[in-house]
């Protein structure tokens, strides 16, 4: 069930359905930021959306929230089209999503993340949210979990086997392949060099652009294809369903 | 051009294209909130997205940002599936979108809004953003504009003529018709009564639910149909293009 | 009863008096900002104060708080003497007023507003305040209401009939007349042109000053007189008393 | 010149008048809080307003801002009618007043304070404001000064001589006398005991009420009279004018 | 008991020990800032740490928290090595320390302060913390107290008698002597003039440096010696133990 | 050079010494939190302090700031003695440290971290700080680096070789050994079981205590000894000096 294409009575019924996943919700979360010379700016929020929606197609008892499409992309701001929240803003927004979803009775909130640069702030936010309860000796009525889609069991290994060289860490062929599978009419090509982009530390936006002139880090995205993307999606869907089910079934200590 | 389905070099080229709309961007903005017994929870962000994307189809020189899909829906929180930002969070997030888009050279930022409940906070945010400049006698490098889609020239009149009674102000047949045109396989029906919902003041969430038990205000959404929705979209598209062009062409005093 | 000219035991007794208005309080709220070549900088907080104090003279069971005299006047900052809060500051301050008044048992808090530019932020603040309760399924112990003095029943019509042309929307003859009635020794005159000021959009402070060089929007304030001001006050007083009584008497759903 | 009863061209002219006080402004600042069984809730903002307005009557070259009437009164919240800002809100609001006044060219901003409980937060705010400049090796374009009216040269000694016993530190006969001089028709009486109230530490609101049941600290306010209040005002006015002139004339190092 | 050199079971046992001081904790708090040509940058946090640790040596039932070593030193920022929190940050941090210590059951939290410039912000913070409770008619589960080490009974008099001239208010011989007693191998000398530094108001950092070129205010720190410092410590230790015991034994009203 | 035991002229001279490390500063940063049945509450801030101070002993051209001793320990709050900042507070405080150090001319700020739970928030803070510059196309005048002491080259391998089993991730024998080397008179023992603590996810404080009843995660800290701790320190010191030198010598792109 996709929340945004459902009515409130449908969500209400779901929450009270007494199924294993009834009170668990998946939030696709990512970023809108440059993805090298050929990648879509939306790559990092499209990937978790594509995988979560495919999982919901496979198992309708999965509840999927709207996509949280703008994250922490400070270091990409020197490339046109990037939109970033400051970490403090990102934290406030995630907090409000959690407050809203918890209000309705969702007890397990699972963030399926598509952007490595989001991880630190999302984890900091979980602590910020929990702190309100920890300072007063209470347990929150919800449990939060963050999972990067590439860390779903089996997915990372598959990506490595498909792209043994030039996978890199930004504008990777695997993430670009996933978007190609879903948006085949938006595939872009470009001459770029070197074939495999350099690596290095990530700092402010101008520093980033100087180190990584076309935006890629360590990657050769031309290896991507829609077929490869579909293979990744096909592996990610059951892994996500299993991971969410495990999370929903965890007994709180 | 849809930013999220473009690469950064494409946006870069657009910004430097020297066309009338090159440095203007449209941000569809709405809310994810209950829309009565039959409306989609995503109605308020889907409508401006549907209209903006249709306009981009009609005139590719229009640049459209990703959709800002969660807004200020505090009063709807007693209905499952609603997700709301606090006004202070909403303000911070809009501010960061503006900072990001301005960073790239967008000089006119046009928010196409789909939720009446967003208006006050968006306007307050504009003042918050401008204040930074006004306190120090500087002019910001951008101009901001808010337009509700139903206030586009000609659209409100059309809606009134299609739905002379029972239009109301929440879960209106016009907004539901727009989503039906775009998502015909998600049309929902329900028995509800009274046929036309009551009116009243809007306050906190429990007060709202007590006054408006199924979520509607003053509306009879069963009058919606995909065909009526398409008529509204067809009227909104040229009105939006004209309105954005006028905004882009405004000379700053 | 004016709170600031009362002792705490008097307010305590009022709160426990069991009268219809005992637990309702009126907060005059406005702004200190330029009002054209002849208007007082205090116009927007003086008008609601004048009307509220006159109403309290007419019916001592009305409880009136001190005047909240600085509001959201970002767009007027290019004119000397304007003092503005950022919207975020304004929100925090209103929140603390509400927390304080609610602490004592005031259950209905009625803001009588004198500045159109305050409306968006005040409404956003109400949502911010309510959100704390809406996120946790509780009803706040108070109800908030915003009323612009010119929107009191009958007042707008009267102003239109007295000033059929050149009323405009800033530095209006009606608001200036109200201050003239109360401060007849502070009436100022000036040669200004055009007689009726231009209209246009409101943005940042330098933009405002460029569009509206003497500060007026659409108005011809020289039409004001103390007599006309007194007529407006005389109409507003009973309208306010009735409006507050209706608000105090509303049954919560 | 009282800003709120002036037009913007008048303030503009004042700023450019080249007089010793042209670019100095006095902000009366206080609190609305319980003042014992007989004191007015507005005492702490009325006193600096009364003295500043009297000084402006004596020397029209003094520029006086509207009164900042709500301050930090957390500890008085257990008494009806008290309105308090949290320190963080108070800081934000003072900051915006300073930003606004500085924007117009006021280079010396003098806060004439009427509430001891405001002192810590006002001083912290000055540091908060200065920090923005100190972190980047710049000097702010304004200088800030805080003066309690009872600390004006000669005033404290006069108060001590008029009220050798039972002056105390809250709901003092001197502050109540000042309001009696200005509002003789609002003089209140009450039987209270002990004649001189106890002393003790100031903490949260319930602790305060338990220690000081009628609100007074160390004072016997029944000693106040309008005549005594007038003597205090008469001493404070020249002291204020001198103190402001000294401040305006200070050479920055 | 020093918290940072204890294990959690030891602190747990202390809290439940039922001794007079079991639920009282001392927090040494200061600042890292310039202390003239010879003083250590850490002087203001070292002094309360030295005294509190010596007191814990004398009476192990005293519980001492880690030292809060960075405070409000905005005005010293023009001198290398100074580290300052903005007052708003300082307030947030103190609040979290209090929340943490209160969570464990500490009911009396005693801040032993080493920096006059901290006082305003610490007091404002206490009000900010209390406000949360005062707005809702509840009493906090803790009591907060601020004591400057030089205000401990007997200490100020001793310092005055040891340094009858040139004590001053910043980089005083007494505070420097205390650090000399504890860090005799870090004693520094310098030629400075005038022998006794000037006095004056404290404002922003550049203003401060212009008024007080070597950082001292009113002091002649060369009078310090380790022996004098030890005398001060020896006087401060029993005074602190007595003061904390009195605070712990206070009955809440 | 330890900043807190230096005078401001000494730091000033250092900044202008023109040595390779003159404008680089090391900030030991950690947390005060439970470390199992035998570990010191200060372990996580003592370890980086011990290593950084030992490095400064070895090479006096290293500049070391005071220790940032309270970090993000929300999940440990159910154990007495833990003191935690909320992530938002931690971010504000780190920001102010950076602003202060940068103000004096430190261009490379190296955080030597002792607490894994700090990492997410510190990284988020770096982005928050950089964002101010990235939004406006400027490069900050400083570069920030985070290094956990156990990630210094060679250190992790050494720890693994000393403690091949039962190292775990909280209250590890390696960190406890480091504190034992520095504070041999504070070594504590306890009977605990199981010998090697369980592993699991980290969430709110009550969840943590339920999963890890004595506070340890995966560790057997009884393996620690002062001698082993000294070996770790001896390995960490040159690794730190090399790592800082590399950082100081990095050419900005």
XYZ file of C-alpha atoms in Angstrom, chain E residues 26-231:
206
model
C 29.143 19.923 42.003
C 29.897 20.994 38.422
C 33.082 23.057 38.030
C 32.324 25.489 35.205
C 34.505 28.113 33.615
C 35.929 29.386 30.395
C 39.022 29.028 28.252
C 40.120 32.574 27.530
C 43.033 34.943 27.622
C 44.222 35.937 31.058
C 46.635 38.694 30.320
C 50.312 38.444 29.462
C 51.062 35.783 32.069
C 47.852 33.966 32.928
C 46.963 30.540 31.589
C 44.190 30.381 29.002
C 42.572 27.692 31.148
C 42.586 29.782 34.326
C 38.824 30.145 34.622
C 38.047 26.467 34.360
C 41.152 25.320 36.192
C 40.366 27.341 39.311
C 36.986 25.793 40.074
C 38.356 22.386 39.104
C 41.321 22.802 41.448
C 39.100 23.858 44.323
C 36.425 21.228 43.735
C 38.958 18.429 43.413
C 40.715 19.571 46.564
C 37.373 19.577 48.342
C 36.668 16.055 47.120
C 40.060 15.030 48.484
C 39.058 16.503 51.822
C 35.616 14.915 51.855
C 35.028 11.997 49.552
C 31.246 12.202 49.980
C 31.326 15.190 47.657
C 30.414 14.191 44.105
C 32.141 16.213 41.393
C 31.180 16.143 37.720
C 33.646 16.615 34.868
C 34.638 20.213 34.329
C 32.535 22.313 31.970
C 35.535 24.001 30.436
C 34.224 26.277 27.680
C 31.896 29.124 28.550
C 30.937 32.573 27.386
C 34.080 34.479 26.397
C 32.862 36.486 23.438
C 34.644 39.631 24.588
C 38.017 37.860 24.730
C 37.908 36.511 21.179
C 40.445 39.011 19.884
C 43.135 37.218 21.903
C 44.545 33.946 20.564
C 43.523 30.749 22.279
C 40.178 31.976 23.576
C 37.326 29.575 22.826
C 33.787 30.798 23.374
C 30.300 29.420 23.113
C 27.560 31.764 22.010
C 25.182 32.312 24.935
C 22.489 30.328 23.121
C 24.830 27.364 22.738
C 25.981 27.649 26.317
C 22.356 27.570 27.432
C 21.604 24.450 25.422
C 24.650 22.662 26.767
C 23.970 23.496 30.414
C 20.395 22.351 29.890
C 21.588 18.964 28.654
C 23.992 18.551 31.558
C 21.116 19.254 33.935
C 18.808 16.850 32.089
C 21.449 14.137 32.264
C 22.329 14.596 35.913
C 18.693 14.903 36.916
C 17.918 11.696 34.995
C 20.145 9.787 37.353
C 18.582 11.222 40.471
C 20.768 14.192 41.319
C 18.343 16.611 42.940
C 20.707 19.475 43.728
C 23.059 20.682 41.027
C 25.661 23.179 42.186
C 27.686 25.051 39.581
C 31.019 26.254 40.947
C 31.866 28.989 38.508
C 35.243 30.460 37.616
C 34.294 33.159 35.097
C 32.366 36.338 35.785
C 31.366 36.504 32.136
C 29.437 33.262 32.552
C 27.116 34.541 35.240
C 24.471 36.224 33.096
C 24.107 33.291 30.742
C 24.032 30.684 33.498
C 21.316 32.607 35.301
C 19.359 32.991 32.071
C 19.711 29.256 31.540
C 18.309 28.453 34.947
C 15.231 30.499 34.028
C 15.001 28.807 30.639
C 15.095 25.404 32.323
C 12.601 26.349 34.989
C 10.246 27.921 32.433
C 9.320 24.533 31.030
C 7.895 23.658 34.440
C 6.592 27.080 35.384
C 4.429 27.318 32.266
C 2.582 24.172 33.284
C 2.324 24.533 37.060
C 4.827 21.837 37.947
C 7.914 21.847 40.137
C 11.140 20.583 38.603
C 12.719 17.532 40.287
C 15.944 19.450 40.902
C 17.228 22.719 42.319
C 20.022 24.650 40.633
C 22.567 26.911 42.271
C 25.356 29.081 40.919
C 28.316 30.103 43.065
C 31.430 31.886 41.917
C 34.414 30.468 43.769
C 35.553 33.941 44.833
C 32.153 34.523 46.408
C 32.473 31.545 48.716
C 32.234 32.884 52.269
C 35.588 34.241 53.373
C 37.353 33.928 50.056
C 36.745 37.374 48.702
C 37.942 38.956 51.932
C 41.061 36.851 51.924
C 41.869 37.818 48.332
C 41.403 41.487 49.174
C 43.684 41.224 52.141
C 46.407 39.449 50.161
C 46.118 41.829 47.209
C 44.931 45.167 48.588
C 45.775 46.917 45.323
C 45.808 45.729 41.752
C 43.372 42.887 42.224
C 41.166 44.101 39.424
C 38.519 42.005 37.679
C 40.251 40.058 34.927
C 43.571 38.239 35.093
C 43.482 38.887 38.793
C 46.447 37.903 40.962
C 44.176 35.676 43.034
C 43.013 33.464 40.162
C 46.492 33.323 38.712
C 47.878 32.394 42.114
C 45.449 29.502 42.357
C 46.669 28.099 39.046
C 50.291 28.647 40.113
C 49.690 26.560 43.194
C 48.341 23.726 41.087
C 50.653 24.067 38.072
C 53.917 25.457 39.498
C 55.835 24.426 36.383
C 53.628 26.573 34.212
C 54.313 29.921 35.863
C 54.964 32.628 33.301
C 56.391 36.095 33.596
C 56.215 39.124 31.329
C 57.036 42.777 31.333
C 53.805 44.662 31.208
C 52.711 48.175 31.763
C 51.023 49.940 33.303
C 51.499 47.907 36.413
C 47.793 48.098 37.179
C 45.666 47.701 34.073
C 42.858 50.114 33.186
C 39.159 49.608 33.858
C 36.235 50.164 31.524
C 33.098 48.690 30.026
C 33.079 45.276 28.346
C 31.610 45.056 24.843
C 32.592 43.249 21.651
C 35.972 41.653 21.089
C 37.647 44.416 19.103
C 36.417 47.054 21.495
C 37.821 44.993 24.369
C 41.224 44.637 22.789
C 41.390 48.354 22.074
C 40.582 49.206 25.695
C 42.677 46.494 27.318
C 45.621 45.848 24.998
C 47.242 43.052 26.984
C 43.959 41.608 28.184
C 44.061 42.571 31.861
C 41.336 44.651 33.525
C 42.358 46.554 36.610
C 44.839 43.940 37.729
C 48.518 43.463 38.505
C 48.910 39.698 38.229
C 52.638 39.719 38.966
C 51.671 39.790 42.634
C 50.587 36.172 42.354
C 52.606 33.350 43.874
C 51.979 29.653 44.392
C 51.992 30.166 48.144
C 49.301 32.804 47.967
C 47.337 30.536 45.685
C 47.535 27.714 48.174
C 46.227 29.979 50.920
